[in-house]
Amino acid sequence: MILADKIMELRKKKGWSQEQLGEQLEISRQSVSKWESGASIPDLDKIVKMSHIFSVSTDYLLKDELESPQEGTQTDTASEQEPENGCGALNVRSVTLEEANKYMDAARESAKGTALGTLLCILSPVFLILLSGLSQNGWIQMSDERASVAGLIILLVLALAGGMLLVTEEMKLSGFRYVEKEGIFLKYGVRGIVEKRRESFEQTHRRCTVLGAALSIASVIPLMTVSVFADSDGYSIMCFALLVVLAAAAAYLFVWSGCIYNSFIKLLQEEKYTKEKKDIKKRTAFLNGVYWAGALAVFMVVRFSRIHQEAGHNMLFSYWVVAALLYVVIRGILGAVMERRRTVSR
């Protein structure tokens, strides 16, 4: 139970209105309302006053894990103290409730743009695949060279638009990069508010994850069906394009819900955002730009080389899938090596 819920429960046990509690604490009813809604956190002196008024300990008010009042046990210190300056507190930044709420709201606002940018980047090779493949099979009246050039132009436009969206949304969150990259300490009461917002979004996140997984699995069904029951490169090309479209839709759901859910995880420093994982991520950040820039350069070279002419268009279909899988493997190996070195050094 978080502080906001405890204040409301204790007030109701006394039979007081928000205004009556405000009179006891010499504050307005609006201030009490904000406390109970989680919009703000009372100052320490108000916490101490409430502990006396309600005959509970300040530990009970401040520690979310305490579910029953510890009556008669009074303490005049906060249960959540900032780490003292020292070896264990280097690069640790305190985060207030106001900062936490601003970050969570900003993450929610930028989630759609980030998801749309990701979708456009994934969709960017679709028209190249369709135009090149269908022109070669005579399904459209266009030469192979013109189809390839048109497809590449569309690819670059979509990739540029998607990249600009990703950069723009990243810039919106630039003021909160410390949450992801540095060690942070949540001021008293903040953890409970963050956990409450996470719980309210958890069901939506779960639905998006399930639907995204279903789309990912469904994306391969048309291609598998065509490969078994139809012997036509044209149909295979269209089904592969459909695979990319469905994968892009799944990625949109994953990224949108993931951006919002991860904002809670980052503040709570859980899962992949513990201090140790943050250090590893910082060291492997260079991989994203280097790898994908290299992958695009290789694609452009191979596309106009003899290798492509000999291998045919089937190579184009699998290139980006293989590149993505290889990226995941490389990043996983690099992270595992760094984690092992960290463990050995301890």
Coordinates of C-alpha atoms in Angstrom, one line a residue, residues 3-319:
L3 CA 1.4 6.6 1.0
A4 CA -1.6 8.1 -0.9
D5 CA -3.8 5.1 0.0
K6 CA -2.6 5.0 3.6
I7 CA -3.5 8.7 4.1
M8 CA -7.0 8.1 2.7
E9 CA -7.6 5.0 4.7
L10 CA -6.4 6.6 8.0
R11 CA -8.5 9.7 7.3
K12 CA -11.6 7.6 6.7
K13 CA -11.1 5.6 9.8
K14 CA -11.2 8.8 11.8
G15 CA -14.3 9.8 9.9
W16 CA -12.8 13.0 8.7
S17 CA -13.3 14.8 5.4
Q18 CA -10.3 16.1 3.4
E19 CA -11.1 19.6 4.7
Q20 CA -11.1 18.4 8.3
L21 CA -7.7 16.7 7.9
G22 CA -6.4 19.9 6.2
E23 CA -7.5 21.9 9.2
Q24 CA -5.6 19.6 11.5
L25 CA -2.5 20.0 9.4
E26 CA -3.1 23.7 8.6
I27 CA -3.2 23.1 4.9
S28 CA -5.9 23.4 2.2
R29 CA -8.3 20.6 1.2
Q30 CA -6.8 20.7 -2.2
S31 CA -3.4 19.7 -0.8
V32 CA -4.9 16.7 0.9
S33 CA -6.7 15.8 -2.3
K34 CA -3.4 15.9 -4.2
W35 CA -1.8 13.6 -1.6
E36 CA -4.5 11.0 -1.8
S37 CA -4.5 11.0 -5.6
G38 CA -0.7 10.7 -5.8
A39 CA -0.3 14.0 -7.6
S40 CA 2.0 15.3 -4.8
I41 CA 3.9 14.0 -1.7
P42 CA 3.6 15.7 1.7
D43 CA 6.7 17.3 3.2
L44 CA 8.5 15.5 6.0
D45 CA 7.1 17.8 8.7
K46 CA 3.6 16.9 7.5
I47 CA 4.5 13.2 7.6
V48 CA 5.6 13.6 11.3
K49 CA 2.4 15.5 12.1
M50 CA 0.2 12.9 10.5
S51 CA 2.0 10.1 12.5
H52 CA 1.0 11.9 15.7
I53 CA -2.6 12.6 14.5
F54 CA -3.2 9.1 13.4
S55 CA -1.1 7.4 16.1
V56 CA 1.1 5.5 13.6
S57 CA 4.8 5.5 12.9
T58 CA 6.4 7.5 10.2
D59 CA 7.9 4.2 9.0
Y60 CA 4.4 2.9 8.4
L61 CA 3.5 6.0 6.3
L62 CA 6.7 6.0 4.3
K63 CA 7.4 2.3 3.7
D64 CA 5.1 0.8 1.1
E65 CA 5.8 -2.7 2.2
L66 CA 4.2 -2.1 5.7
E67 CA 0.5 -3.0 5.4
S68 CA -0.6 -2.6 9.0
P69 CA -0.1 0.5 11.2
Q70 CA 2.5 0.3 13.9
E71 CA 0.6 2.2 16.5
G72 CA 2.5 3.9 19.3
T73 CA 5.9 3.4 17.5
Q74 CA 7.0 6.9 16.6
T75 CA 10.0 7.9 14.7
D76 CA 11.1 11.3 13.5
T77 CA 13.3 10.2 10.6
A78 CA 12.3 9.4 7.0
S79 CA 12.7 5.7 6.1
E80 CA 14.1 6.5 2.7
Q81 CA 17.3 8.4 3.1
E82 CA 19.5 9.5 0.2
P83 CA 22.8 7.6 0.0
E84 CA 25.6 9.4 1.6
N85 CA 28.4 10.7 -0.6
G86 CA 31.0 8.0 -0.8
C87 CA 32.2 5.2 -2.9
G88 CA 28.8 3.5 -3.0
A89 CA 27.0 6.7 -4.0
L90 CA 29.0 7.9 -7.0
N91 CA 26.9 9.1 -9.9
V92 CA 23.7 8.7 -8.0
R93 CA 21.0 11.3 -8.7
S94 CA 17.9 11.9 -6.5
V95 CA 14.6 12.0 -8.4
T96 CA 11.6 13.9 -6.9
L97 CA 8.0 13.1 -7.5
E98 CA 7.7 16.1 -9.9
E99 CA 10.6 14.9 -12.0
A100 CA 9.3 11.3 -12.0
N101 CA 5.8 12.4 -13.2
K102 CA 7.3 14.7 -15.9
Y103 CA 9.4 11.8 -17.2
M104 CA 6.6 9.3 -17.2
D105 CA 4.3 11.8 -19.0
A106 CA 7.0 12.7 -21.6
A107 CA 7.6 9.0 -22.2
R108 CA 3.9 8.3 -22.8
E109 CA 3.7 11.3 -25.3
S110 CA 6.8 10.3 -27.3
A111 CA 5.8 6.6 -27.4
K112 CA 3.6 6.9 -30.5
G113 CA 6.2 8.8 -32.5
T114 CA 8.9 6.3 -31.6
A115 CA 6.7 3.4 -32.5
L116 CA 5.7 5.1 -35.8
G117 CA 9.4 5.8 -36.6
T118 CA 10.2 2.1 -36.0
L119 CA 7.3 1.0 -38.2
L120 CA 8.5 3.2 -41.1
C121 CA 12.0 1.9 -40.9
I122 CA 10.8 -1.7 -41.0
L123 CA 8.4 -1.0 -43.9
S124 CA 11.1 0.8 -45.9
P125 CA 12.3 -2.2 -48.0
V126 CA 8.8 -3.4 -48.8
F127 CA 8.3 -1.4 -52.0
L128 CA 11.8 -2.4 -53.2
I129 CA 11.0 -6.0 -52.7
L130 CA 7.6 -5.7 -54.4
L131 CA 8.7 -3.6 -57.4
S132 CA 11.9 -5.5 -58.0
G133 CA 10.4 -8.9 -57.7
L134 CA 7.2 -8.2 -59.6
S135 CA 8.9 -6.5 -62.4
Q136 CA 11.3 -9.4 -62.9
N137 CA 8.4 -11.8 -63.0
G138 CA 6.5 -9.6 -65.5
W139 CA 3.6 -8.8 -63.1
I140 CA 4.1 -5.1 -63.7
Q141 CA 5.1 -3.2 -66.8
M142 CA 8.4 -1.8 -65.6
S143 CA 12.0 -2.6 -66.3
D144 CA 14.1 -4.2 -63.5
E145 CA 16.4 -1.2 -63.3
R146 CA 13.6 1.3 -63.0
A147 CA 11.8 -0.8 -60.5
S148 CA 14.9 -1.1 -58.4
V149 CA 15.6 2.6 -58.5
A150 CA 12.0 3.5 -57.6
G151 CA 12.1 1.0 -54.7
L152 CA 15.4 2.4 -53.4
I153 CA 14.0 5.9 -53.5
I154 CA 10.9 4.9 -51.5
L155 CA 13.2 2.9 -49.1
L156 CA 15.3 5.9 -48.5
V157 CA 12.4 8.3 -48.0
L158 CA 10.6 6.0 -45.5
A159 CA 13.9 5.2 -43.7
L160 CA 14.6 9.0 -43.5
A161 CA 11.2 9.8 -42.2
G162 CA 11.4 7.0 -39.7
G163 CA 14.8 8.0 -38.6
M164 CA 13.8 11.7 -38.2
L165 CA 10.9 10.6 -36.1
L166 CA 13.1 8.5 -33.9
V167 CA 15.6 11.3 -33.5
T168 CA 12.9 13.9 -32.7
E169 CA 11.3 11.7 -30.1
E170 CA 14.7 10.9 -28.6
M171 CA 15.4 14.7 -28.3
K172 CA 12.2 15.2 -26.5
L173 CA 13.5 12.9 -23.8
S174 CA 17.0 14.2 -23.8
G175 CA 16.5 16.0 -20.5
F176 CA 15.7 12.7 -18.8
R177 CA 18.6 10.6 -20.1
Y178 CA 20.0 10.4 -16.6
V179 CA 17.1 8.1 -15.7
E180 CA 18.4 5.4 -18.2
K181 CA 22.1 6.0 -18.0
E182 CA 22.9 7.0 -14.4
G183 CA 22.3 5.5 -11.0
I184 CA 19.2 7.2 -9.5
F185 CA 17.6 7.4 -6.0
L186 CA 13.9 8.0 -5.7
K187 CA 12.8 10.4 -3.0
Y188 CA 10.5 9.1 -0.3
G189 CA 7.0 8.1 -1.6
V190 CA 8.0 8.3 -5.3
R191 CA 8.5 4.5 -5.7
G192 CA 5.0 3.8 -4.6
I193 CA 3.5 6.3 -7.1
V194 CA 5.6 4.8 -10.0
E195 CA 4.5 1.3 -9.0
K196 CA 0.9 2.3 -9.0
R197 CA 1.1 3.8 -12.5
R198 CA 2.9 0.7 -13.7
E199 CA 0.1 -1.5 -12.3
S200 CA -2.6 0.6 -14.0
F201 CA -0.8 0.2 -17.4
E202 CA 0.3 -3.4 -17.0
Q203 CA -2.9 -4.9 -18.5
T204 CA -2.6 -2.8 -21.6
H205 CA 1.1 -3.7 -21.9
R206 CA 0.2 -7.4 -21.7
R207 CA -2.4 -7.1 -24.4
C208 CA -0.1 -5.3 -26.7
T209 CA 2.6 -8.0 -26.1
V210 CA 0.2 -10.8 -26.8
L211 CA -1.2 -9.2 -30.0
G212 CA 2.2 -8.3 -31.2
A213 CA 3.4 -11.9 -30.7
A214 CA 0.3 -13.2 -32.5
L215 CA 1.0 -10.9 -35.5
S216 CA 4.6 -12.0 -35.6
I217 CA 3.6 -15.7 -35.7
A218 CA 0.8 -15.0 -38.2
S219 CA 3.2 -13.1 -40.5
V220 CA 4.9 -16.3 -41.7
I221 CA 1.8 -18.3 -42.4
P222 CA 1.0 -16.8 -45.9
L223 CA 4.6 -17.3 -47.0
M224 CA 4.6 -20.9 -45.8
T225 CA 1.2 -21.6 -47.4
V226 CA 2.3 -20.3 -50.8
S227 CA 5.6 -22.2 -50.7
V228 CA 3.6 -25.5 -50.2
F229 CA 0.6 -25.0 -52.4
A230 CA 1.7 -22.6 -55.1
D231 CA 4.8 -22.5 -57.3
S232 CA 4.9 -18.9 -58.2
D233 CA 7.7 -16.3 -57.4
G234 CA 5.1 -13.5 -57.7
Y235 CA 2.9 -14.9 -54.9
S236 CA 6.0 -15.6 -52.8
I237 CA 7.1 -12.0 -53.2
M238 CA 3.7 -10.6 -52.2
C239 CA 3.5 -12.9 -49.2
F240 CA 7.0 -11.9 -48.1
A241 CA 6.0 -8.2 -48.3
L242 CA 2.9 -9.1 -46.2
L243 CA 5.3 -10.7 -43.7
V244 CA 7.2 -7.4 -43.4
V245 CA 4.0 -5.4 -43.0
L246 CA 2.7 -7.6 -40.2
A247 CA 6.1 -7.6 -38.5
A248 CA 6.1 -3.8 -38.7
A249 CA 2.6 -3.7 -37.1
A250 CA 3.8 -6.1 -34.3
A251 CA 6.9 -3.9 -33.8
Y252 CA 4.6 -0.8 -33.4
L253 CA 2.7 -2.5 -30.6
F254 CA 5.9 -3.7 -28.9
V255 CA 7.6 -0.3 -29.1
W256 CA 4.6 1.8 -28.1
S257 CA 3.7 -0.2 -25.0
G258 CA 7.4 -1.0 -24.3
C259 CA 8.4 2.7 -24.2
I260 CA 5.7 3.5 -21.7
Y261 CA 6.2 0.4 -19.6
N262 CA 10.0 0.8 -19.6
S263 CA 9.7 4.3 -18.2
F264 CA 8.4 2.7 -15.0
I265 CA 11.1 0.0 -15.1
K266 CA 13.8 2.7 -15.6
L267 CA 12.7 4.7 -12.6
L268 CA 12.4 1.6 -10.4
Q269 CA 15.8 0.4 -11.8
E270 CA 14.5 -3.2 -12.3
E271 CA 15.1 -5.9 -15.0
K272 CA 17.5 -4.6 -17.7
Y273 CA 17.8 -1.2 -16.1
T274 CA 19.8 -2.1 -13.0
K275 CA 23.0 -0.1 -12.5
E276 CA 25.1 -3.0 -13.7
K277 CA 23.0 -3.4 -16.9
K278 CA 23.2 0.4 -17.5
D279 CA 27.0 0.2 -17.5
I280 CA 26.9 -2.6 -20.1
K281 CA 24.5 -0.7 -22.3
K282 CA 26.6 2.4 -22.2
R283 CA 29.6 0.4 -23.4
T284 CA 27.7 -1.2 -26.3
A285 CA 25.9 1.9 -27.5
F286 CA 28.3 2.3 -30.4
L287 CA 27.1 -1.0 -31.9
N288 CA 23.7 0.4 -33.1
G289 CA 25.0 3.1 -35.5
V290 CA 28.1 1.2 -36.7
Y291 CA 26.2 -2.1 -37.4
W292 CA 23.2 -0.7 -39.3
A293 CA 25.2 1.8 -41.3
G294 CA 27.4 -1.1 -42.3
A295 CA 24.5 -3.3 -43.1
L296 CA 22.9 -0.7 -45.4
A297 CA 26.3 -0.1 -47.1
V298 CA 26.7 -3.8 -47.8
F299 CA 23.1 -4.0 -49.1
M300 CA 23.7 -1.2 -51.5
V301 CA 27.0 -2.7 -52.8
V302 CA 25.6 -6.2 -53.2
R303 CA 22.4 -4.9 -54.9
F304 CA 24.4 -3.7 -57.9
S305 CA 27.0 -6.4 -58.0
R306 CA 27.3 -9.7 -59.7
I307 CA 26.5 -11.5 -56.5
H308 CA 22.9 -10.2 -56.8
Q309 CA 22.7 -11.2 -60.4
E310 CA 23.7 -14.7 -59.7
A311 CA 21.7 -15.2 -56.5
G312 CA 18.6 -13.5 -57.7
H313 CA 15.9 -11.6 -55.8
N314 CA 15.6 -14.3 -53.1
M315 CA 18.7 -12.9 -51.5
L316 CA 17.0 -9.5 -51.0
F317 CA 14.1 -11.1 -49.2
S318 CA 16.2 -12.7 -46.6
Y319 CA 19.0 -10.1 -46.2

